[in-house]
C-alpha cells in the first residue's frame, strides 16, 4: 500500500529563517526513519536552496516569502522550495560549480553542487521577475542494511 | 561573539557556533578579519567542537580566511570536525588546503 504525507510552510525571506526551514524539513522527514547522515544531507540541501532564495532571489530585501512543500511517498522525499524573487538568468550557468554572482561576499559557488551531491535529483525552474522553484528528491533508507 | 576568538601569539583560535550558515557567517568573517588586520597571525584554528551543522556559506568563510593567511605564508587547521562537516570539507576540496582533525583533543586556550 502506498503511504503519502504532505506538508507546507511559508515564511519571510530572512536569514534568521534558514535554520528554521531546514529543521522543519528534517523533523518532517523523521517519519521515514532516516539515518543521521541522510538527515544531515537533507538539511544541507534545504539550507542551500533557502539561502539562495533569501540572498539571491530577494537580494536580502524584506517583504519576500519563501514556500516549502514537502511530500513523503513511501520511501521517497520530495522537497519543493519556491520564491517569487528576481529569478535566475541562466540556470545551467548558475549550477556550475564555483560560479557565483556574489564573490565579494565570499559565497563559495557550491550551493547547487551540494544540493546535487546530497540529493538524488535536483530540478530548477526559473523565470526572470517571476521567481525560482527548486525541486529535489531523495530516496530514504536505501543505504540501510 | 565574546570569547569566540582567542589570540595566543601568532595563532588565532576561532570557536565556531552550533550552526554555521549564512545567518552568522558575516560576524565570524568580520571579527576574525579585524583581528588579522591588527595582529600578525600565522595560524588559524577553526574549532568545530560545538558545530553540528554547516553549509556552503561556512566553506566560503574558511576559504576566505585561507586566502588571506596564505598571502603571509600561514596555515589553517580545523579541529573537532564531525563526520557531516568533514563530508562538506571533502566535497568542497578544501580538505586539500587545510589540516583537518590532525590534532586530537585540542582544547581552546582560556583567555
JSON list of C-alpha atoms in Angstrom, two decimals, chain A residues 22-70:
[
{"chain": "A", "resi": 22, "resn": "UNK", "atom": "CA", "xyz": [15.97, 23.05, 7.40]},
{"chain": "A", "resi": 23, "resn": "UNK", "atom": "CA", "xyz": [14.97, 21.88, 10.90]},
{"chain": "A", "resi": 24, "resn": "UNK", "atom": "CA", "xyz": [11.30, 21.81, 9.82]},
{"chain": "A", "resi": 25, "resn": "UNK", "atom": "CA", "xyz": [12.00, 19.60, 6.81]},
{"chain": "A", "resi": 26, "resn": "UNK", "atom": "CA", "xyz": [14.29, 17.38, 8.91]},
{"chain": "A", "resi": 27, "resn": "UNK", "atom": "CA", "xyz": [11.55, 16.94, 11.53]},
{"chain": "A", "resi": 28, "resn": "UNK", "atom": "CA", "xyz": [9.02, 16.01, 8.85]},
{"chain": "A", "resi": 29, "resn": "UNK", "atom": "CA", "xyz": [11.49, 13.53, 7.38]},
{"chain": "A", "resi": 30, "resn": "UNK", "atom": "CA", "xyz": [11.96, 11.61, 10.66]},
{"chain": "A", "resi": 31, "resn": "UNK", "atom": "CA", "xyz": [8.80, 9.62, 9.83]},
{"chain": "A", "resi": 32, "resn": "UNK", "atom": "CA", "xyz": [10.83, 7.68, 7.28]},
{"chain": "A", "resi": 33, "resn": "UNK", "atom": "CA", "xyz": [13.32, 6.68, 9.97]},
{"chain": "A", "resi": 34, "resn": "UNK", "atom": "CA", "xyz": [16.33, 8.17, 8.15]},
{"chain": "A", "resi": 35, "resn": "UNK", "atom": "CA", "xyz": [19.97, 7.72, 9.18]},
{"chain": "A", "resi": 36, "resn": "UNK", "atom": "CA", "xyz": [21.78, 10.65, 10.74]},
{"chain": "A", "resi": 37, "resn": "UNK", "atom": "CA", "xyz": [23.71, 11.06, 7.52]},
{"chain": "A", "resi": 38, "resn": "UNK", "atom": "CA", "xyz": [20.52, 11.29, 5.46]},
{"chain": "A", "resi": 39, "resn": "UNK", "atom": "CA", "xyz": [19.08, 13.91, 7.83]},
{"chain": "A", "resi": 40, "resn": "UNK", "atom": "CA", "xyz": [22.28, 15.90, 7.60]},
{"chain": "A", "resi": 41, "resn": "UNK", "atom": "CA", "xyz": [22.33, 15.66, 3.78]},
{"chain": "A", "resi": 42, "resn": "UNK", "atom": "CA", "xyz": [18.75, 16.89, 3.51]},
{"chain": "A", "resi": 43, "resn": "UNK", "atom": "CA", "xyz": [19.36, 19.74, 5.97]},
{"chain": "A", "resi": 44, "resn": "UNK", "atom": "CA", "xyz": [22.34, 20.93, 3.94]},
{"chain": "A", "resi": 45, "resn": "UNK", "atom": "CA", "xyz": [20.42, 20.78, 0.65]},
{"chain": "A", "resi": 46, "resn": "UNK", "atom": "CA", "xyz": [17.46, 22.72, 2.13]},
{"chain": "A", "resi": 47, "resn": "UNK", "atom": "CA", "xyz": [19.80, 25.26, 3.67]},
{"chain": "A", "resi": 48, "resn": "UNK", "atom": "CA", "xyz": [21.48, 25.85, 0.30]},
{"chain": "A", "resi": 49, "resn": "UNK", "atom": "CA", "xyz": [18.21, 26.31, -1.58]},
{"chain": "A", "resi": 50, "resn": "UNK", "atom": "CA", "xyz": [16.67, 28.61, 1.04]},
{"chain": "A", "resi": 51, "resn": "UNK", "atom": "CA", "xyz": [19.89, 30.65, 1.31]},
{"chain": "A", "resi": 52, "resn": "UNK", "atom": "CA", "xyz": [19.76, 31.11, -2.47]},
{"chain": "A", "resi": 53, "resn": "UNK", "atom": "CA", "xyz": [16.15, 32.33, -2.25]},
{"chain": "A", "resi": 54, "resn": "UNK", "atom": "CA", "xyz": [16.95, 34.82, 0.52]},
{"chain": "A", "resi": 55, "resn": "UNK", "atom": "CA", "xyz": [20.33, 36.05, -0.73]},
{"chain": "A", "resi": 56, "resn": "UNK", "atom": "CA", "xyz": [19.91, 35.88, -4.49]},
{"chain": "A", "resi": 57, "resn": "UNK", "atom": "CA", "xyz": [16.16, 35.60, -5.14]},
{"chain": "A", "resi": 58, "resn": "UNK", "atom": "CA", "xyz": [15.23, 38.53, -2.91]},
{"chain": "A", "resi": 59, "resn": "UNK", "atom": "CA", "xyz": [18.71, 40.04, -2.66]},
{"chain": "A", "resi": 60, "resn": "UNK", "atom": "CA", "xyz": [18.24, 40.21, 1.14]},
{"chain": "A", "resi": 61, "resn": "UNK", "atom": "CA", "xyz": [15.36, 42.66, 0.70]},
{"chain": "A", "resi": 62, "resn": "UNK", "atom": "CA", "xyz": [12.49, 42.32, 3.13]},
{"chain": "A", "resi": 63, "resn": "UNK", "atom": "CA", "xyz": [8.94, 41.50, 2.17]},
{"chain": "A", "resi": 64, "resn": "UNK", "atom": "CA", "xyz": [9.56, 38.34, 0.17]},
{"chain": "A", "resi": 65, "resn": "UNK", "atom": "CA", "xyz": [8.16, 34.95, 1.03]},
{"chain": "A", "resi": 66, "resn": "UNK", "atom": "CA", "xyz": [9.68, 31.51, 0.68]},
{"chain": "A", "resi": 67, "resn": "UNK", "atom": "CA", "xyz": [7.40, 28.50, 0.40]},
{"chain": "A", "resi": 68, "resn": "UNK", "atom": "CA", "xyz": [8.42, 24.92, 1.07]},
{"chain": "A", "resi": 69, "resn": "UNK", "atom": "CA", "xyz": [6.25, 21.97, 0.21]},
{"chain": "A", "resi": 70, "resn": "UNK", "atom": "CA", "xyz": [7.46, 18.53, 1.10]}
]
